[in-house]
Amino acid sequence: MNFKELQLIEPVLQALSNEGYTTPTPIQQQAIPAILQKRDVLGCAQTGTGKTAAFTVPLLQLMFEEKQQHRPVHPQLHTLILTPTRELALQIGDSIKAYGRYLPLKHHVVFGGVPQREQVQAIKKGLDIIVATPGRLLDLLQQRVVSLSSIKYFVLDEADRMLDMGFVQDVKRIIAVLPEKKQTLFFSATMPPEIQHLASILLHQPVKVEVTPVASTAEKIEQSVYYVDKQNKLSLLLELLKDEKMETLLVFTQMKHAADKLCRNLQRAGIKAEAIHGNKSQNARQGALKNFKNRKTRVLVATDIAARGIDIDELSHVLNYDLPNVPETYVHRIGRTGRAGAEGIAISFCDWSEKAFLADIQKLTKQQIPVIKGHAFDVPAMHPV
């Protein structure tokens, strides 16, 4: 199947061609026709499945066709895309810019952590689409800077991450001021009970789209685990970084302070490293991400929330410095590599306190992760008998 078979209009097809897109991903094949038919959609899909294009491309087309029909003098705010993190909001904004480059539609991204002046000015000039994080959008609503009364298309992206970050009440407050009649697109990588309940309230006879089940890990990702005492993790990491094939490495820690500490230790060892997490300013996070993408920084140390929006096609290695205590998080983490058809390598460190986490991960993914034995900091007593 190609994009032409999805009944997309020529300006959109041209923009997709410019981006090098030829074949729609499974979620795009399922979601685009349903959205163009103006159906509500419930999508269970991880980042990296082509989800953003799956909802932005058809929405751009629907809005353009509506604009052609009614020919309003000024832009009208008809689409709200709500997403949990600044990074993800900015990426969606970039996607809208790319896919809608030949369409007369105006969009802007609003998020907290930066002065609101530029965002307010953009809203006052008139927008067709707003991409927002919950906190800043609520601020702008309370200040009466923005009205959502004309919204026709509502996208709730990464709903499970909204729950993890404590945004569900904010989301419900935003939903309360949206028009009752609208097309809603609801996406979540996992479907815990609270998210299922929220979806049941929001959606009307939705088309269910599900790809890459939560338990699955990309086939092209080579996984391995190193048993190591906690105090030797840094030494083992420095040993692994001697391998020049490890051109880019995204390292996950559980805690923000651990990310900063590890980053400082790597810098002391002469390795170019930066950290991103929720306590960093927006400019610092974007700068670190840009340096990593441009290969100015070799190692990016991140917490899960900060890394959810990272989308780098040529990321060669991911390392779980700390194993996550939620097994689904492991799948999301290693899914940062092996993207866009490329191969990837996912390494995990496991100390005594994390053996139960490893067992949970292997139970979820239904596969044994190969153990690397005989390395300089190996703990033979931890190996399975």
PDB file of C-alpha atoms in Angstrom, residues 64-271:
ATOM      1  CA  PHE A  64      -8.148  22.227   4.521  1.00  0.00           C
ATOM      2  CA  GLU A  65     -11.247  20.809   2.809  1.00  0.00           C
ATOM      3  CA  GLU A  66     -13.486  22.578   5.299  1.00  0.00           C
ATOM      4  CA  LYS A  67     -11.614  25.829   4.715  1.00  0.00           C
ATOM      5  CA  GLN A  68     -12.024  25.462   0.965  1.00  0.00           C
ATOM      6  CA  GLN A  69     -15.748  24.963   1.429  1.00  0.00           C
ATOM      7  CA  HIS A  70     -16.448  27.870   3.803  1.00  0.00           C
ATOM      8  CA  ARG A  71     -13.554  30.227   2.930  1.00  0.00           C
ATOM      9  CA  PRO A  72     -13.378  32.099   6.260  1.00  0.00           C
ATOM     10  CA  VAL A  73     -11.614  35.475   6.276  1.00  0.00           C
ATOM     11  CA  HIS A  74      -9.595  34.684   9.404  1.00  0.00           C
ATOM     12  CA  PRO A  75      -8.180  31.423  10.832  1.00  0.00           C
ATOM     13  CA  GLN A  76     -10.581  29.654  13.178  1.00  0.00           C
ATOM     14  CA  LEU A  77      -9.346  27.485  16.031  1.00  0.00           C
ATOM     15  CA  HIS A  78     -10.823  24.119  15.114  1.00  0.00           C
ATOM     16  CA  THR A  79      -8.161  21.635  16.296  1.00  0.00           C
ATOM     17  CA  LEU A  80      -6.673  21.053  19.761  1.00  0.00           C
ATOM     18  CA  ILE A  81      -3.855  18.527  20.206  1.00  0.00           C
ATOM     19  CA  LEU A  82      -3.128  17.913  23.884  1.00  0.00           C
ATOM     20  CA  THR A  83       0.140  16.195  24.796  1.00  0.00           C
ATOM     21  CA  PRO A  84       2.015  15.698  28.099  1.00  0.00           C
ATOM     22  CA  THR A  85       5.515  17.087  27.439  1.00  0.00           C
ATOM     23  CA  ARG A  86       7.090  20.115  25.798  1.00  0.00           C
ATOM     24  CA  GLU A  87       9.344  17.928  23.680  1.00  0.00           C
ATOM     25  CA  LEU A  88       6.449  15.931  22.283  1.00  0.00           C
ATOM     26  CA  ALA A  89       4.422  19.098  21.676  1.00  0.00           C
ATOM     27  CA  LEU A  90       7.315  20.617  19.722  1.00  0.00           C
ATOM     28  CA  GLN A  91       7.753  17.432  17.686  1.00  0.00           C
ATOM     29  CA  ILE A  92       4.049  17.421  16.789  1.00  0.00           C
ATOM     30  CA  GLY A  93       4.411  21.076  15.820  1.00  0.00           C
ATOM     31  CA  ASP A  94       7.318  20.173  13.539  1.00  0.00           C
ATOM     32  CA  SER A  95       5.220  17.409  11.964  1.00  0.00           C
ATOM     33  CA  ILE A  96       2.322  19.779  11.276  1.00  0.00           C
ATOM     34  CA  LYS A  97       4.750  22.220   9.673  1.00  0.00           C
ATOM     35  CA  ALA A  98       6.207  19.466   7.469  1.00  0.00           C
ATOM     36  CA  TYR A  99       2.987  17.714   6.427  1.00  0.00           C
ATOM     37  CA  GLY A 100       1.017  20.939   6.056  1.00  0.00           C
ATOM     38  CA  ARG A 101       3.647  23.005   4.248  1.00  0.00           C
ATOM     39  CA  TYR A 102       1.434  23.390   1.160  1.00  0.00           C
ATOM     40  CA  LEU A 103      -1.765  24.113   3.102  1.00  0.00           C
ATOM     41  CA  PRO A 104      -2.964  27.559   4.309  1.00  0.00           C
ATOM     42  CA  LEU A 105      -3.312  26.459   7.942  1.00  0.00           C
ATOM     43  CA  LYS A 106      -1.754  28.215  10.933  1.00  0.00           C
ATOM     44  CA  HIS A 107      -0.625  26.391  14.044  1.00  0.00           C
ATOM     45  CA  HIS A 108       1.295  27.177  17.209  1.00  0.00           C
ATOM     46  CA  VAL A 109       2.723  25.176  20.103  1.00  0.00           C
ATOM     47  CA  VAL A 110       2.073  26.344  23.679  1.00  0.00           C
ATOM     48  CA  PHE A 111       3.816  24.966  26.770  1.00  0.00           C
ATOM     49  CA  GLY A 112       4.995  26.110  30.175  1.00  0.00           C
ATOM     50  CA  GLY A 113       8.472  26.928  31.433  1.00  0.00           C
ATOM     51  CA  VAL A 114       8.915  29.867  29.047  1.00  0.00           C
ATOM     52  CA  PRO A 115       7.378  33.373  28.922  1.00  0.00           C
ATOM     53  CA  GLN A 116       3.899  33.263  27.394  1.00  0.00           C
ATOM     54  CA  ARG A 117       4.135  36.501  25.383  1.00  0.00           C
ATOM     55  CA  GLU A 118       4.999  34.909  22.028  1.00  0.00           C
ATOM     56  CA  GLN A 119       2.325  32.260  22.512  1.00  0.00           C
ATOM     57  CA  VAL A 120      -0.316  34.883  23.361  1.00  0.00           C
ATOM     58  CA  GLN A 121       0.609  36.942  20.297  1.00  0.00           C
ATOM     59  CA  ALA A 122       0.278  33.911  18.017  1.00  0.00           C
ATOM     60  CA  ILE A 123      -3.161  33.093  19.453  1.00  0.00           C
ATOM     61  CA  LYS A 124      -4.379  36.674  19.029  1.00  0.00           C
ATOM     62  CA  LYS A 125      -3.261  36.727  15.385  1.00  0.00           C
ATOM     63  CA  GLY A 126      -5.439  33.691  14.748  1.00  0.00           C
ATOM     64  CA  LEU A 127      -4.791  29.943  14.625  1.00  0.00           C
ATOM     65  CA  ASP A 128      -6.352  26.897  13.004  1.00  0.00           C
ATOM     66  CA  ILE A 129      -4.510  24.400  15.204  1.00  0.00           C
ATOM     67  CA  ILE A 130      -3.101  24.611  18.714  1.00  0.00           C
ATOM     68  CA  VAL A 131      -0.718  22.007  20.159  1.00  0.00           C
ATOM     69  CA  ALA A 132      -0.542  22.332  23.932  1.00  0.00           C
ATOM     70  CA  THR A 133       0.582  20.882  27.235  1.00  0.00           C
ATOM     71  CA  PRO A 134      -2.189  20.886  29.882  1.00  0.00           C
ATOM     72  CA  GLY A 135      -0.741  23.350  32.420  1.00  0.00           C
ATOM     73  CA  ARG A 136      -0.031  26.227  30.047  1.00  0.00           C
ATOM     74  CA  LEU A 137      -3.319  25.723  28.189  1.00  0.00           C
ATOM     75  CA  LEU A 138      -5.256  25.969  31.476  1.00  0.00           C
ATOM     76  CA  ASP A 139      -3.356  29.171  32.317  1.00  0.00           C
ATOM     77  CA  LEU A 140      -4.320  30.696  28.970  1.00  0.00           C
ATOM     78  CA  LEU A 141      -7.941  29.584  29.385  1.00  0.00           C
ATOM     79  CA  GLN A 142      -8.142  31.151  32.851  1.00  0.00           C
ATOM     80  CA  GLN A 143      -6.674  34.389  31.475  1.00  0.00           C
ATOM     81  CA  ARG A 144      -9.286  34.257  28.664  1.00  0.00           C
ATOM     82  CA  VAL A 145      -6.475  34.482  26.114  1.00  0.00           C
ATOM     83  CA  VAL A 146      -7.835  31.464  24.256  1.00  0.00           C
ATOM     84  CA  SER A 147     -11.289  29.974  23.750  1.00  0.00           C
ATOM     85  CA  LEU A 148     -11.956  26.354  22.846  1.00  0.00           C
ATOM     86  CA  SER A 149     -15.612  26.875  21.966  1.00  0.00           C
ATOM     87  CA  SER A 150     -15.023  26.346  18.228  1.00  0.00           C
ATOM     88  CA  ILE A 151     -12.990  23.117  18.515  1.00  0.00           C
ATOM     89  CA  LYS A 152     -14.146  20.444  16.060  1.00  0.00           C
ATOM     90  CA  TYR A 153     -11.186  18.068  16.321  1.00  0.00           C
ATOM     91  CA  PHE A 154      -9.632  17.024  19.642  1.00  0.00           C
ATOM     92  CA  VAL A 155      -6.531  14.818  19.948  1.00  0.00           C
ATOM     93  CA  LEU A 156      -5.458  13.447  23.327  1.00  0.00           C
ATOM     94  CA  ASP A 157      -1.985  12.023  22.803  1.00  0.00           C
ATOM     95  CA  GLU A 158       0.039   9.835  25.203  1.00  0.00           C
ATOM     96  CA  ALA A 159      -2.885   9.563  27.623  1.00  0.00           C
ATOM     97  CA  ASP A 160      -1.060   7.081  29.863  1.00  0.00           C
ATOM     98  CA  ARG A 161       1.848   9.493  30.272  1.00  0.00           C
ATOM     99  CA  MET A 162      -0.673  12.184  31.259  1.00  0.00           C
ATOM    100  CA  LEU A 163      -1.716   9.825  34.053  1.00  0.00           C
ATOM    101  CA  ASP A 164       1.903   9.115  35.076  1.00  0.00           C
ATOM    102  CA  MET A 165       2.661  12.829  35.262  1.00  0.00           C
ATOM    103  CA  GLY A 166      -0.422  13.662  37.316  1.00  0.00           C
ATOM    104  CA  PHE A 167      -2.177  15.601  34.544  1.00  0.00           C
ATOM    105  CA  VAL A 168      -5.451  13.689  34.450  1.00  0.00           C
ATOM    106  CA  GLN A 169      -7.391  16.273  36.475  1.00  0.00           C
ATOM    107  CA  ASP A 170      -6.034  19.075  34.259  1.00  0.00           C
ATOM    108  CA  VAL A 171      -7.092  17.099  31.193  1.00  0.00           C
ATOM    109  CA  LYS A 172     -10.599  16.631  32.605  1.00  0.00           C
ATOM    110  CA  ARG A 173     -10.867  20.390  33.255  1.00  0.00           C
ATOM    111  CA  ILE A 174      -9.922  21.094  29.635  1.00  0.00           C
ATOM    112  CA  ILE A 175     -12.358  18.478  28.322  1.00  0.00           C
ATOM    113  CA  ALA A 176     -15.121  20.143  30.339  1.00  0.00           C
ATOM    114  CA  VAL A 177     -14.859  23.353  28.272  1.00  0.00           C
ATOM    115  CA  LEU A 178     -14.731  21.640  24.870  1.00  0.00           C
ATOM    116  CA  PRO A 179     -17.852  21.478  22.684  1.00  0.00           C
ATOM    117  CA  GLU A 180     -19.835  18.288  23.177  1.00  0.00           C
ATOM    118  CA  LYS A 181     -19.984  17.683  19.436  1.00  0.00           C
ATOM    119  CA  LYS A 182     -16.475  17.053  18.082  1.00  0.00           C
ATOM    120  CA  GLN A 183     -14.299  14.339  16.578  1.00  0.00           C
ATOM    121  CA  THR A 184     -11.994  12.868  19.227  1.00  0.00           C
ATOM    122  CA  LEU A 185      -8.785  10.931  18.631  1.00  0.00           C
ATOM    123  CA  PHE A 186      -7.434   9.218  21.743  1.00  0.00           C
ATOM    124  CA  PHE A 187      -3.964   7.637  21.788  1.00  0.00           C
ATOM    125  CA  SER A 188      -2.197   5.755  24.566  1.00  0.00           C
ATOM    126  CA  ALA A 189       0.696   3.296  24.630  1.00  0.00           C
ATOM    127  CA  THR A 190      -0.887   1.383  27.520  1.00  0.00           C
ATOM    128  CA  MET A 191      -4.490   1.105  28.678  1.00  0.00           C
ATOM    129  CA  PRO A 192      -4.666   1.080  32.504  1.00  0.00           C
ATOM    130  CA  PRO A 193      -8.207   1.158  33.982  1.00  0.00           C
ATOM    131  CA  GLU A 194      -8.287   4.947  34.549  1.00  0.00           C
ATOM    132  CA  ILE A 195      -7.299   5.569  30.921  1.00  0.00           C
ATOM    133  CA  GLN A 196      -9.940   3.094  29.706  1.00  0.00           C
ATOM    134  CA  HIS A 197     -12.546   4.963  31.768  1.00  0.00           C
ATOM    135  CA  LEU A 198     -11.465   8.338  30.358  1.00  0.00           C
ATOM    136  CA  ALA A 199     -11.660   6.926  26.819  1.00  0.00           C
ATOM    137  CA  SER A 200     -15.159   5.571  27.431  1.00  0.00           C
ATOM    138  CA  ILE A 201     -16.347   9.045  28.512  1.00  0.00           C
ATOM    139  CA  LEU A 202     -14.705  10.869  25.606  1.00  0.00           C
ATOM    140  CA  LEU A 203     -15.280   8.619  22.626  1.00  0.00           C
ATOM    141  CA  HIS A 204     -18.421   7.869  20.637  1.00  0.00           C
ATOM    142  CA  GLN A 205     -18.437   4.496  18.859  1.00  0.00           C
ATOM    143  CA  PRO A 206     -14.699   4.698  18.179  1.00  0.00           C
ATOM    144  CA  VAL A 207     -12.726   2.779  15.607  1.00  0.00           C
ATOM    145  CA  LYS A 208     -10.129   0.823  17.586  1.00  0.00           C
ATOM    146  CA  VAL A 209      -6.621   0.901  16.183  1.00  0.00           C
ATOM    147  CA  GLU A 210      -3.990  -1.252  17.849  1.00  0.00           C
ATOM    148  CA  VAL A 211      -0.455  -1.896  16.654  1.00  0.00           C
ATOM    149  CA  THR A 212       2.716  -3.191  18.264  1.00  0.00           C
ATOM    150  CA  PRO A 213       1.227  -4.695  21.427  1.00  0.00           C
ATOM    151  CA  VAL A 214       2.670  -3.279  24.629  1.00  0.00           C
ATOM    152  CA  ALA A 215       4.580  -6.468  25.430  1.00  0.00           C
ATOM    153  CA  SER A 216       6.399  -6.581  22.103  1.00  0.00           C
ATOM    154  CA  THR A 217       9.929  -5.344  21.548  1.00  0.00           C
ATOM    155  CA  ALA A 218      11.225  -4.435  18.113  1.00  0.00           C
ATOM    156  CA  GLU A 219      12.701  -7.436  16.320  1.00  0.00           C
ATOM    157  CA  LYS A 220      15.686  -5.470  15.070  1.00  0.00           C
ATOM    158  CA  ILE A 221      16.808  -4.473  18.588  1.00  0.00           C
ATOM    159  CA  GLU A 222      19.658  -6.594  19.953  1.00  0.00           C
ATOM    160  CA  GLN A 223      19.130  -6.876  23.717  1.00  0.00           C
ATOM    161  CA  SER A 224      21.568  -7.883  26.470  1.00  0.00           C
ATOM    162  CA  VAL A 225      21.933  -7.605  30.238  1.00  0.00           C
ATOM    163  CA  TYR A 226      25.036  -7.237  32.413  1.00  0.00           C
ATOM    164  CA  TYR A 227      24.937  -8.366  36.039  1.00  0.00           C
ATOM    165  CA  VAL A 228      26.918  -5.808  38.020  1.00  0.00           C
ATOM    166  CA  ASP A 229      27.125  -4.473  41.581  1.00  0.00           C
ATOM    167  CA  LYS A 230      25.572  -1.043  41.942  1.00  0.00           C
ATOM    168  CA  GLN A 231      28.863   0.638  42.863  1.00  0.00           C
ATOM    169  CA  ASN A 232      30.506  -0.726  39.687  1.00  0.00           C
ATOM    170  CA  LYS A 233      27.904   0.490  37.177  1.00  0.00           C
ATOM    171  CA  LEU A 234      29.841   3.664  36.311  1.00  0.00           C
ATOM    172  CA  SER A 235      33.078   1.724  35.763  1.00  0.00           C
ATOM    173  CA  LEU A 236      31.279  -0.758  33.517  1.00  0.00           C
ATOM    174  CA  LEU A 237      29.713   2.063  31.510  1.00  0.00           C
ATOM    175  CA  LEU A 238      33.094   3.726  31.011  1.00  0.00           C
ATOM    176  CA  GLU A 239      34.483   0.362  29.859  1.00  0.00           C
ATOM    177  CA  LEU A 240      31.661  -0.029  27.304  1.00  0.00           C
ATOM    178  CA  LEU A 241      32.181   3.520  26.023  1.00  0.00           C
ATOM    179  CA  LYS A 242      35.704   2.570  24.929  1.00  0.00           C
ATOM    180  CA  ASP A 243      33.965   0.905  21.971  1.00  0.00           C
ATOM    181  CA  GLU A 244      33.943   3.506  19.195  1.00  0.00           C
ATOM    182  CA  LYS A 245      31.014   1.739  17.521  1.00  0.00           C
ATOM    183  CA  MET A 246      28.882   3.176  20.322  1.00  0.00           C
ATOM    184  CA  GLU A 247      28.504   6.492  18.514  1.00  0.00           C
ATOM    185  CA  THR A 248      25.369   7.673  20.326  1.00  0.00           C
ATOM    186  CA  LEU A 249      24.094   6.392  23.651  1.00  0.00           C
ATOM    187  CA  LEU A 250      20.836   7.263  25.389  1.00  0.00           C
ATOM    188  CA  VAL A 251      21.124   6.321  29.067  1.00  0.00           C
ATOM    189  CA  PHE A 252      18.102   5.929  31.341  1.00  0.00           C
ATOM    190  CA  THR A 253      18.159   6.530  35.091  1.00  0.00           C
ATOM    191  CA  GLN A 254      15.183   6.322  37.429  1.00  0.00           C
ATOM    192  CA  MET A 255      15.765   9.594  39.287  1.00  0.00           C
ATOM    193  CA  LYS A 256      16.573  13.162  38.221  1.00  0.00           C
ATOM    194  CA  HIS A 257      19.455  13.562  40.673  1.00  0.00           C
ATOM    195  CA  ALA A 258      20.945  10.277  39.453  1.00  0.00           C
ATOM    196  CA  ALA A 259      20.872  11.580  35.882  1.00  0.00           C
ATOM    197  CA  ASP A 260      22.764  14.729  36.900  1.00  0.00           C
ATOM    198  CA  LYS A 261      25.305  12.786  38.969  1.00  0.00           C
ATOM    199  CA  LEU A 262      25.997  10.288  36.177  1.00  0.00           C
ATOM    200  CA  CYS A 263      26.364  13.132  33.677  1.00  0.00           C
ATOM    201  CA  ARG A 264      28.949  14.869  35.877  1.00  0.00           C
ATOM    202  CA  ASN A 265      30.923  11.637  36.289  1.00  0.00           C
ATOM    203  CA  LEU A 266      30.977  11.018  32.543  1.00  0.00           C
ATOM    204  CA  GLN A 267      32.146  14.584  31.902  1.00  0.00           C
ATOM    205  CA  ARG A 268      34.964  14.126  34.447  1.00  0.00           C
ATOM    206  CA  ALA A 269      36.020  11.050  32.462  1.00  0.00           C
ATOM    207  CA  GLY A 270      36.281  13.187  29.309  1.00  0.00           C
ATOM    208  CA  ILE A 271      33.050  12.003  27.696  1.00  0.00           C
TER     209      ILE A 271
END
